[in-house]
XYZ file of C-alpha atoms in Angstrom:
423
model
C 83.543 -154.010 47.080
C 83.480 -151.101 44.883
C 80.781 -147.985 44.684
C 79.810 -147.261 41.086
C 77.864 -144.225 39.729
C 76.154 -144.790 36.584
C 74.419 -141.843 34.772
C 71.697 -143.282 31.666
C 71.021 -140.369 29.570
C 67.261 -139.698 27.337
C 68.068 -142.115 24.852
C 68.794 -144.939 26.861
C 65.504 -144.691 28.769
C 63.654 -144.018 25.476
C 60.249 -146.186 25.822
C 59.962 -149.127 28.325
C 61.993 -151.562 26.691
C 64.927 -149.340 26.996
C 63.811 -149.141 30.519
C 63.871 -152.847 31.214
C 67.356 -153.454 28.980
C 68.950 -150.733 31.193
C 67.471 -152.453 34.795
C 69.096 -155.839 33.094
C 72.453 -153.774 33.639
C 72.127 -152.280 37.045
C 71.567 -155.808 38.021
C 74.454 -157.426 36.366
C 76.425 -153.985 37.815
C 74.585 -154.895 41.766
C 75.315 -158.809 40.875
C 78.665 -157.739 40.098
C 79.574 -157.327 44.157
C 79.300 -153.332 43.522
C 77.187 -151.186 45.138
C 75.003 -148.998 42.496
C 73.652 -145.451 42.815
C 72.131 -144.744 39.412
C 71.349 -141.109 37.889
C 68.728 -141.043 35.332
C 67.448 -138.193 32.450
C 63.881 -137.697 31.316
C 62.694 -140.455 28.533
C 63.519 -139.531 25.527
C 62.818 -136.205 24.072
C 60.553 -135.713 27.035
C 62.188 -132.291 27.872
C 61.582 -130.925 25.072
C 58.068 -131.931 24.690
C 57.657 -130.256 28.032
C 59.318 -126.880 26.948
C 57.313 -126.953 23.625
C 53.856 -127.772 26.035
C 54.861 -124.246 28.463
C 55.445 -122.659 25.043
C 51.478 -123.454 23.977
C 50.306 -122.549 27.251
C 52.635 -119.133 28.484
C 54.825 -117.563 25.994
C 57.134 -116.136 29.046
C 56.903 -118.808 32.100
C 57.260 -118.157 35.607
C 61.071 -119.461 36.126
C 59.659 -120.923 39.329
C 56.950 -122.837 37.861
C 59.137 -123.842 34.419
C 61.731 -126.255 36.728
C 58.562 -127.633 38.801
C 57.479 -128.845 35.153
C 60.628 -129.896 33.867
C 61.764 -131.966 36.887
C 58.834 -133.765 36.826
C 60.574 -135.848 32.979
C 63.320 -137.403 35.463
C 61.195 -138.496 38.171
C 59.151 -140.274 35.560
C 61.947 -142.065 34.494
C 63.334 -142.826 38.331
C 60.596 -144.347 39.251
C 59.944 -146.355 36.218
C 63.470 -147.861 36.419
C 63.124 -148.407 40.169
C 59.895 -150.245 38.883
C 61.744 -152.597 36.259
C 64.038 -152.902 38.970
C 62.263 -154.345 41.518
C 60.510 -156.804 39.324
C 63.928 -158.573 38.838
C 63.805 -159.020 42.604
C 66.354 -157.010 43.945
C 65.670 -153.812 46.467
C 65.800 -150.380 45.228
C 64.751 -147.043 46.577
C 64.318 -143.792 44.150
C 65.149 -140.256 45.247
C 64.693 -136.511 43.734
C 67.322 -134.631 43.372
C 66.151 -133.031 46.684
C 65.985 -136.112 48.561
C 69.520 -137.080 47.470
C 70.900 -134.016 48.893
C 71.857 -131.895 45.490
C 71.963 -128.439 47.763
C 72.522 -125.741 44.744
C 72.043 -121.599 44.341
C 68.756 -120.322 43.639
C 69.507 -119.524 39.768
C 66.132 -121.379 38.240
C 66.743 -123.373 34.857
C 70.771 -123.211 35.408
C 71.118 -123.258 38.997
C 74.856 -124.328 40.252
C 75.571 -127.138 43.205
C 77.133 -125.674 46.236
C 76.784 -128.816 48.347
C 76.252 -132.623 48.426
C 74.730 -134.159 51.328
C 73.830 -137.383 50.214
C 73.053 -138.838 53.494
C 69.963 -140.579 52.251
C 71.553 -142.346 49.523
C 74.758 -143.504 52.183
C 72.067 -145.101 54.352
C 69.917 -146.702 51.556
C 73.290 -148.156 50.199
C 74.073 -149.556 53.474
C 70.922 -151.461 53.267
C 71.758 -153.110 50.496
C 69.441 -151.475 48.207
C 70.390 -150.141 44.795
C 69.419 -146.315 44.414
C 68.247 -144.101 41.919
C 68.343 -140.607 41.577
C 66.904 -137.942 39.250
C 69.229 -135.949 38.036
C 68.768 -132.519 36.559
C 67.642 -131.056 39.510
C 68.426 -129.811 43.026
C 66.788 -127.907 45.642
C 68.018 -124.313 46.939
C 70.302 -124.190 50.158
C 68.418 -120.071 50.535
C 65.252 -120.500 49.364
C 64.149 -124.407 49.607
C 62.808 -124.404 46.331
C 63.061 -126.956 43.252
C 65.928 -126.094 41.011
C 67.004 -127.259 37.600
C 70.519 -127.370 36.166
C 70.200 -126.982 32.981
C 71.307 -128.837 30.082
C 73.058 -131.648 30.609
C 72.692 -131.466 34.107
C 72.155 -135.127 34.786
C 76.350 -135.703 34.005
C 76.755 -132.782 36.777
C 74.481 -134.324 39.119
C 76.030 -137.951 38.869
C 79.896 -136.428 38.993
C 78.902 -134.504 41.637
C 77.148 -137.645 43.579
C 80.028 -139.886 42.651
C 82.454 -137.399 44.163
C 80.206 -136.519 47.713
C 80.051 -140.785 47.870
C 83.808 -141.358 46.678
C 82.613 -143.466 43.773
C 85.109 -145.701 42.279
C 84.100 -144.434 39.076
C 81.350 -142.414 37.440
C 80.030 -144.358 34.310
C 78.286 -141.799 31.456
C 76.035 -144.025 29.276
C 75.168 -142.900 26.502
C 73.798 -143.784 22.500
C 77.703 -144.045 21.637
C 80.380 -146.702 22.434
C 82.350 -143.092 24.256
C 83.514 -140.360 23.090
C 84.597 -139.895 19.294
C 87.251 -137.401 17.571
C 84.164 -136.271 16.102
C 80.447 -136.321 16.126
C 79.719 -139.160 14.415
C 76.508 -138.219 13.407
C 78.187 -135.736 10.798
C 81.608 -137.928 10.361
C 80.856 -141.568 10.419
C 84.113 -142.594 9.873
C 85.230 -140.277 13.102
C 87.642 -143.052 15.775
C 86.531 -144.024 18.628
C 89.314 -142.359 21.574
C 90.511 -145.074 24.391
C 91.228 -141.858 26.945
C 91.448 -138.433 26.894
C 92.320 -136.123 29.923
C 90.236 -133.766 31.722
C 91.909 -130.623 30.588
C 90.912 -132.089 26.749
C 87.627 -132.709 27.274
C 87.171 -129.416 28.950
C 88.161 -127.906 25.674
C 85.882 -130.414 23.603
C 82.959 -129.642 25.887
C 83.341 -126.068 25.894
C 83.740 -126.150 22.186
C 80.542 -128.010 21.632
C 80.856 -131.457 21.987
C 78.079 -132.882 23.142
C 78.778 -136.098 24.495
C 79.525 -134.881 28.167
C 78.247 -131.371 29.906
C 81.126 -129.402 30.721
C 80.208 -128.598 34.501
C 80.526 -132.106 34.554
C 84.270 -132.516 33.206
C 84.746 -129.493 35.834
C 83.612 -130.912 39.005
C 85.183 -134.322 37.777
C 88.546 -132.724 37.415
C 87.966 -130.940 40.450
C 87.746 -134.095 42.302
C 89.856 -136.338 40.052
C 86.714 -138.672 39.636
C 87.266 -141.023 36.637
C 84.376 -141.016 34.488
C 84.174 -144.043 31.835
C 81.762 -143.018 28.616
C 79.882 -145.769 27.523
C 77.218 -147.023 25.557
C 74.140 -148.670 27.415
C 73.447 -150.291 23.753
C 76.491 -152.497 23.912
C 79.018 -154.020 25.901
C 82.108 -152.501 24.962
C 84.711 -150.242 26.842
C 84.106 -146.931 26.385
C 86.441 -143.806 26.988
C 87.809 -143.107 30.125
C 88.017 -139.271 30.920
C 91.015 -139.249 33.677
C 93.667 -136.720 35.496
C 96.327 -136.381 32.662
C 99.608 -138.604 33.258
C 102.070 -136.236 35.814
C 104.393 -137.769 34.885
C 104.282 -137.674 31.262
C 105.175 -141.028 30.591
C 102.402 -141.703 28.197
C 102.856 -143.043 24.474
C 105.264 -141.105 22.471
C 103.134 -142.718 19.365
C 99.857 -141.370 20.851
C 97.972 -138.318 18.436
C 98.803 -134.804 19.342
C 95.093 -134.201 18.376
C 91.813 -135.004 21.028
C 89.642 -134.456 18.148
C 87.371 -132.090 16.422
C 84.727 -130.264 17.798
C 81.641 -128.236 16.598
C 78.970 -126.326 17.844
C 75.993 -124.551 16.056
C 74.391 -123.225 19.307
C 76.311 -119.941 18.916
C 75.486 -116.377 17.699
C 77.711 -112.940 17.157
C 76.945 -110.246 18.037
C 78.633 -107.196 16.086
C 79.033 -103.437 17.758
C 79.508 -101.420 14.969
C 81.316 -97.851 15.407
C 82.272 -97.833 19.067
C 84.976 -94.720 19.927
C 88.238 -95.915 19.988
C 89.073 -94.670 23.601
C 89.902 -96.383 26.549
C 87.214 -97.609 28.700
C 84.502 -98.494 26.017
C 85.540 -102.306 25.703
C 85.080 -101.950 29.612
C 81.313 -100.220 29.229
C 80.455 -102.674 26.745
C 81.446 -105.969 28.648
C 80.466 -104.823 32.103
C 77.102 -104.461 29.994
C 76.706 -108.008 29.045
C 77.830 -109.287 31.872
C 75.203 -107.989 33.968
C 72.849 -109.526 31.778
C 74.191 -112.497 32.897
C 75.596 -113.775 29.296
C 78.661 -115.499 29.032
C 81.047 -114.622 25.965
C 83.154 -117.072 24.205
C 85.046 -115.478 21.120
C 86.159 -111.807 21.126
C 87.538 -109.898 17.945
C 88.322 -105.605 17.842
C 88.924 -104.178 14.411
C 91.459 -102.204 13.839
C 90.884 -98.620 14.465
C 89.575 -96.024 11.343
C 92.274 -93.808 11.455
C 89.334 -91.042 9.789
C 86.884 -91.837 12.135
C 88.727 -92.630 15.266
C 86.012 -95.605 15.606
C 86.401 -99.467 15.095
C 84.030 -102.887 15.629
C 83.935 -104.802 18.497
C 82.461 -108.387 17.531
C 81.825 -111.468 20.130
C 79.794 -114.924 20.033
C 77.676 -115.591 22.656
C 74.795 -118.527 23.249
C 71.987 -118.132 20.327
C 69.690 -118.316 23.434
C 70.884 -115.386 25.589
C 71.316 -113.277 22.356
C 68.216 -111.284 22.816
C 68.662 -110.150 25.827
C 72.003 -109.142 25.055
C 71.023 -107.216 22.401
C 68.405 -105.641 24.340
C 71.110 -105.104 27.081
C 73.522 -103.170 24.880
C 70.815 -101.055 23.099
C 70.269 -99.872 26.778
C 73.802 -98.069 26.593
C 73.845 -96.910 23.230
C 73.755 -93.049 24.151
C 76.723 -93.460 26.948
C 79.276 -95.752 24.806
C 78.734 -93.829 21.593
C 78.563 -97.255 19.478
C 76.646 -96.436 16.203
C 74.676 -99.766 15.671
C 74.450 -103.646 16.582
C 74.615 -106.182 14.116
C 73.266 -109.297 15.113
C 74.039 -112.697 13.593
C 72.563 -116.432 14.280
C 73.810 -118.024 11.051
C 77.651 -119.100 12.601
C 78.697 -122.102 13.426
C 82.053 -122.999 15.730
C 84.685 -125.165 14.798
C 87.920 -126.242 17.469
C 90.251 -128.274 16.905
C 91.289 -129.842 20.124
C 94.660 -131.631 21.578
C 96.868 -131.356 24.861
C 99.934 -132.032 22.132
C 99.423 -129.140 20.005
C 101.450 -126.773 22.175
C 104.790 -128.168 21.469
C 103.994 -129.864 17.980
C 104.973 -127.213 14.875
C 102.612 -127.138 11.824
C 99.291 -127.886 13.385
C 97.855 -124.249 12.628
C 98.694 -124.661 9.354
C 97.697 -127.693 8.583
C 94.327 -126.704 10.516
C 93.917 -123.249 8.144
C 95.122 -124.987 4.539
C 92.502 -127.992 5.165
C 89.498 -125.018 6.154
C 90.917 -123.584 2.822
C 91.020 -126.228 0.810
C 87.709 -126.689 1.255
C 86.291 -123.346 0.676
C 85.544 -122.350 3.835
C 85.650 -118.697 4.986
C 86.853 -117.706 8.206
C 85.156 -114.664 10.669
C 86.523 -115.380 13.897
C 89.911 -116.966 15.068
C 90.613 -117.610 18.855
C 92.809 -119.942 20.379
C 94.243 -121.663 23.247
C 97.392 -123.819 24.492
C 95.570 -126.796 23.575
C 92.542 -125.109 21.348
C 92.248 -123.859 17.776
C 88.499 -122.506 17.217
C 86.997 -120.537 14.131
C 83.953 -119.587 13.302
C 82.312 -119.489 10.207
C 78.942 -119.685 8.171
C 76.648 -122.418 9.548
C 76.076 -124.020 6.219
C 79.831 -124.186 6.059
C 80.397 -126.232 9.040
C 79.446 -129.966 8.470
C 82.135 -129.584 5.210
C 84.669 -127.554 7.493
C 84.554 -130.175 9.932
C 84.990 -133.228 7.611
C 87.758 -131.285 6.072
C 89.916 -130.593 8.715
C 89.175 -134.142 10.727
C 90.506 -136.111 7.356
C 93.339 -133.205 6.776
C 94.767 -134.777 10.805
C 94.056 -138.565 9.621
C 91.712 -138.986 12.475
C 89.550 -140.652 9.908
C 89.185 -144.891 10.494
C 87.758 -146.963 8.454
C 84.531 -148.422 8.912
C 81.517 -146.292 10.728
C 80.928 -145.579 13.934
C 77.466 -146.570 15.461
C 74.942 -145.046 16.493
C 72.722 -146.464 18.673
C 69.664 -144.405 19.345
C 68.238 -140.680 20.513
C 66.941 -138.122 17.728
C 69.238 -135.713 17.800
C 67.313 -133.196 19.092
């Protein structure tokens, strides 16, 4: 008898017929001979509706008070599919993230899990039952208080589950049939990938893919947990998201490139005249870090030879820019930077692929496709298995299009998409 972990994201659980459709499955999964511990999101866009509502009501919400009202979307949806559930006749029992033992820090609205003790969901399992969780959230191992994960925190919390209960496999369900070498909402003729290793969807997460969180890919290569991306809409294998092959006995036909990712979530922030002098690079990212704000790209100027003063420019999330800004102003007077320049109009592009490294011409196939298109470049950073560039948002639909055709990761035919908004 296997132990499966299945995760059914907003769009999946969309109104009550999604509901039902997705209880149909747990069934077959439960009828199956595997035991089923399910992870569910809020309905729909019902996040979002709740983080417009606290927007009406308090334009700065108590952290505190923000994750009791956002947890409250997946317990909706827990209970409602342990509802649909139980009218097909088979036993269930429904947990908060609490309940199941999701121990995290006390960080509201992106708290972190330190601990699984899932003891709860063990002993409903050995009951027979069939057990769902709400994912998203967790309670604090200090203070004892509801916590939140932030986006995408659902994937975390059913990794993280499938890992404390030594899953078989963590199934991701989704509006897609997996995971695509692009989003197929912009390319529709993007392929549809079989498998792709952890270390490669890191780098697809990180660069904005959307399809999985990237704490999730983390914990999952942590633990080596399989995860299989599939669409609750159809029947078909997905993607499966494994430990890459030690060996390296894989296909020598196989594409050197993952796919192409792109995110639009992104600002950059520019400090403008900072003294070229050791130390200020320091000053300024000992700044922003104690704002809490993580940095993705960095990019120094050259030096003014005149003015002995050059640029230091980064990207950060659009959503922490303020108070970056606001951090940095603080420090004006003791780094000696002349200005801030601050810019929400970018949009990332990465090109993505565990072959890269040892394959010549892929950076210049990469840069003659962004040119060939008429796409200006800002930003350049890059890894062993990562090329990512920034450019103007209104660029970055075309830019991505152009450089997914320019690596014939185009197929014909278009790839489906099932359901969610988007938003």
């Amino acid at each position: 008898m296997s132990l499966v972990v299945q995760k059914y994201g907003g769009s999946s659980l969309a109104d009550a017929e999604s509901i039902k459709r997705v209880a149909h499955r747990i069934v077959e999964t439960k009828k199956a001979g595997n035991d089923v511990c399910v992870v569910v999101s809020a309905m729909g866009d019902t996040t979002d509706e709740l983080l417009d509502l606290a927007e009406q009501v308090s334009p700065v919400p108590p952290p505190r008070e923000m994750d009791m009202l956002l947890t409250a979307g997946e317990r909706m949806s827990m209970a409602l599919v342990a509802m649909a559930i139980a009218d097909l006749g088979h036993s269930v029992r429904s947990f908060t993230g609490s309940q199941a033992g999701v121990i995290t820090d006390a960080a509201h609205g992106k708290a972190k899990i330190i601990d699984v003790t899932p003891g709860r969901i063990t002993s409903a399992l050995g009951d027979r039952h069939i057990v769902i969780v709400a994912g998203f959230q967790g309670v604090s191992q200090g203070t004892k208080e509801i916590t939140t994960l932030g986006r995408g925190g659902s994937d975390t919390t059913a990794v993280a589950l499938a890992a404390a209960l030594e899953a078989d496999v963590c199934e991701i369900y989704t509006d897609v049939d997996g995971i695509f070498t692009a989003d197929p909402r912009v390319v529709p003729s993007a392929r549809k990938i079989s498998s792709i290793s952890h270390d490669e969807m890191l780098e697809m997460a990180a660069s904005g893919a959307k399809i999985l969180h990237l704490r999730c890919v983390e914990y999952a290569r942590r633990f080596n947990m399989p995860i299989h991306v599939r669409s609750s809409f159809s029947s078909k294998e997905g993607t499966w998201v494994v430990t890459a092959d030690p060996e390296g006995t894989q296909d020598m036909e196989e594409p050197i490139i993952a796919g192409v990712a792109h995110d639009r979530s992104e600002a950059k922030i520019t400090v403008v005249g900072v003294p070229d002098e050791p130390g200020r690079a320091g000053q300024i990212f000992t700044t922003v870090a104690k704002a809490q704000v993580n940095i993705d790209m960095i990019v120094q100027n050259v030096s003014e030879a005149d003015t002995g003063r050059t640029d230091i420019s980064f990207t950060l999330p659009m959503s922490d820019g303020q108070r970056a800004v606001e951090a940095l102003m603080g420090t004006k007077d003791e780094v000696g930077f002349a200005s801030i320049q601050y810019d929400d109009q970018i949009g990332k592009l990465s090109l993505v692929g565990a072959g890269m490294r040892t394959n010549p011409g892929v950076s210049a196939t990469f840069f003659s496709a962004l040119a060939g298109a008429g796409i200006n470049i800002e930003m350049i950073s890059t890894s062993e298995i990562r090329i990512s560039v920034v450019t103007r948002i209104d660029q970055l639909d075309e830019a991505l299009r152009a450089v997914h055709t320019a690596f014939d990761l185009d197929t014909e035919g278009e790839a489906v998409v099932y359901g969610g908004t988007g938003r």
